[in-house]
């Protein structure tokens, strides 16, 4: 492992500011989800289902990976989202053992509302930290 320069006061201040702004954004996110009756985890599930690259539905395994949780935890989350009318499950076309999870109209509607709030908040934080492809946020482009 390569040794690096000793940490200076400015390094601690920069790390502190980054963590503060990240936590501030996460708190905002939690409040935004609650404003439409979603838990923060439900919002993240909906976001990862809708935002999974090149697909309109995901497997439970893909969702678990995106949420960084165990498979059985993702199954339980999908069940709660399904009971709330936010998602539906379908059998895979190629592998009938596979279960695909997609958004319902209600899930899509609630996701769009909360995601718009998030987009506006991220724009307000653009001077504080950069967000990945998110290069649309960094470059001032519209995501629409």
Coordinates of C-alpha atoms in Angstrom, one line a residue:
X1 CA 0.0 0.0 0.0
X2 CA 1.3 3.4 -1.0
X3 CA 1.7 5.9 1.8
X4 CA 0.1 9.3 1.2
X5 CA 0.6 12.8 2.5
X6 CA -0.5 13.4 6.1
X7 CA -4.0 14.6 6.6
X8 CA -4.3 18.3 7.1
X9 CA -7.1 20.4 8.6
X10 CA -8.5 21.2 5.2
X11 CA -8.8 17.5 4.5
X12 CA -10.9 17.0 7.6
X13 CA -13.0 20.0 6.8
X14 CA -13.6 18.8 3.2
X15 CA -14.6 15.3 4.4
X16 CA -16.8 16.7 7.1
X17 CA -18.6 19.0 4.6
X18 CA -19.1 16.2 2.2
X19 CA -20.5 13.9 4.8
X20 CA -22.7 16.7 6.2
X21 CA -24.1 17.4 2.7
X22 CA -24.6 13.7 2.0
X23 CA -26.5 13.2 5.2
X24 CA -28.5 16.4 4.6
X25 CA -29.5 14.9 1.2
X26 CA -30.4 11.6 2.8
X27 CA -32.6 13.3 5.4
X28 CA -34.3 15.2 2.6
X29 CA -34.8 12.0 0.7
X30 CA -36.4 10.3 3.8
X31 CA -38.7 13.2 4.3
X32 CA -39.7 13.4 0.6
X33 CA -40.6 9.7 0.6
X34 CA -42.6 10.0 3.8
X35 CA -44.5 13.0 2.2
X36 CA -46.2 10.6 -0.2
X37 CA -46.6 7.7 2.2
X38 CA -43.6 5.7 1.2
X39 CA -40.8 4.5 3.4
X40 CA -37.3 5.5 2.3
X41 CA -36.7 1.9 1.3
X42 CA -39.8 1.6 -0.7
X43 CA -38.8 4.8 -2.6
X44 CA -35.3 3.3 -3.3
X45 CA -36.9 0.0 -4.5
X46 CA -39.2 1.9 -6.9
X47 CA -36.3 4.0 -8.1
X48 CA -34.0 1.0 -8.8
X49 CA -36.8 -0.8 -10.6
X50 CA -37.5 2.2 -12.9
X51 CA -33.8 3.1 -13.2
X52 CA -32.3 -0.2 -13.9
X53 CA -30.4 0.1 -17.2
X54 CA -32.1 -1.2 -20.3
X55 CA -35.0 -3.0 -18.5
X56 CA -38.5 -2.1 -17.4
X57 CA -38.6 -4.7 -14.7
X58 CA -36.0 -6.4 -12.5
X59 CA -35.4 -9.7 -10.8
X60 CA -35.4 -9.8 -7.0
X61 CA -31.7 -10.5 -7.2
X62 CA -31.0 -7.4 -9.3
X63 CA -33.0 -5.3 -6.8
X64 CA -31.2 -6.9 -3.8
X65 CA -27.9 -6.0 -5.4
X66 CA -28.9 -2.4 -6.1
X67 CA -30.2 -2.0 -2.5
X68 CA -27.1 -3.8 -1.2
X69 CA -29.3 -6.2 0.9
X70 CA -29.8 -9.9 1.2
X71 CA -32.1 -11.7 -1.2
X72 CA -34.6 -12.6 1.5
X73 CA -34.8 -9.0 2.6
X74 CA -35.5 -7.9 -0.9
X75 CA -38.2 -10.5 -1.2
X76 CA -39.9 -9.2 1.9
X77 CA -39.6 -5.6 0.7
X78 CA -41.1 -6.5 -2.7
X79 CA -44.0 -8.3 -0.8
X80 CA -44.7 -5.1 1.2
X81 CA -44.5 -3.0 -2.0
X82 CA -46.9 -5.4 -3.7
X83 CA -49.4 -5.2 -0.8
X84 CA -49.3 -1.4 -1.0
X85 CA -50.1 -1.6 -4.8
X86 CA -46.7 -0.2 -5.8
X87 CA -45.3 -3.1 -7.7
X88 CA -46.4 -6.3 -9.4
X89 CA -44.6 -9.6 -10.0
X90 CA -44.6 -11.6 -13.2
X91 CA -43.1 -14.8 -14.3
X92 CA -40.0 -14.5 -16.5
X93 CA -40.5 -15.2 -20.2
X94 CA -37.2 -17.0 -20.8
X95 CA -36.8 -18.6 -17.4
X96 CA -40.2 -19.4 -15.9
X97 CA -38.6 -19.9 -12.5
X98 CA -37.5 -16.2 -12.5
X99 CA -39.8 -13.6 -10.9
X100 CA -39.7 -10.1 -12.4
X101 CA -40.8 -7.0 -10.5
X102 CA -42.3 -4.0 -12.2
X103 CA -44.0 -0.8 -11.2
X104 CA -47.8 -0.4 -11.1
X105 CA -49.4 2.9 -12.2
X106 CA -49.5 3.9 -8.5
X107 CA -45.9 3.1 -8.0
X108 CA -44.9 5.0 -11.1
X109 CA -46.9 8.0 -10.0
X110 CA -45.5 8.1 -6.5
X111 CA -41.9 7.5 -7.8
X112 CA -42.2 10.4 -10.3
X113 CA -43.4 12.8 -7.7
X114 CA -40.6 12.0 -5.2
X115 CA -37.9 11.8 -7.9
X116 CA -38.8 15.3 -9.1
X117 CA -38.3 16.6 -5.6
X118 CA -34.9 14.8 -5.5
X119 CA -33.9 16.2 -8.9
X120 CA -34.6 19.7 -7.6
X121 CA -32.6 19.1 -4.4
X122 CA -29.7 17.7 -6.3
X123 CA -29.6 20.8 -8.5
X124 CA -29.4 22.9 -5.3
X125 CA -26.4 20.8 -4.1
X126 CA -24.6 21.0 -7.5
X127 CA -22.0 23.4 -6.1
X128 CA -21.3 21.2 -3.1
X129 CA -20.6 17.9 -4.7
X130 CA -20.7 16.2 -8.1
X131 CA -23.1 13.4 -8.9
X132 CA -22.1 10.5 -11.3
X133 CA -24.0 10.4 -15.1
X134 CA -25.4 11.8 -13.5
X135 CA -23.3 14.2 -15.5
X136 CA -26.6 15.7 -16.6
X137 CA -26.7 17.2 -13.1
X138 CA -23.1 18.2 -13.3
X139 CA -23.3 19.7 -16.7
X140 CA -26.6 21.6 -16.1
X141 CA -28.4 19.5 -18.7
X142 CA -32.0 18.5 -18.2
X143 CA -32.7 14.9 -17.3
X144 CA -36.0 15.0 -19.0

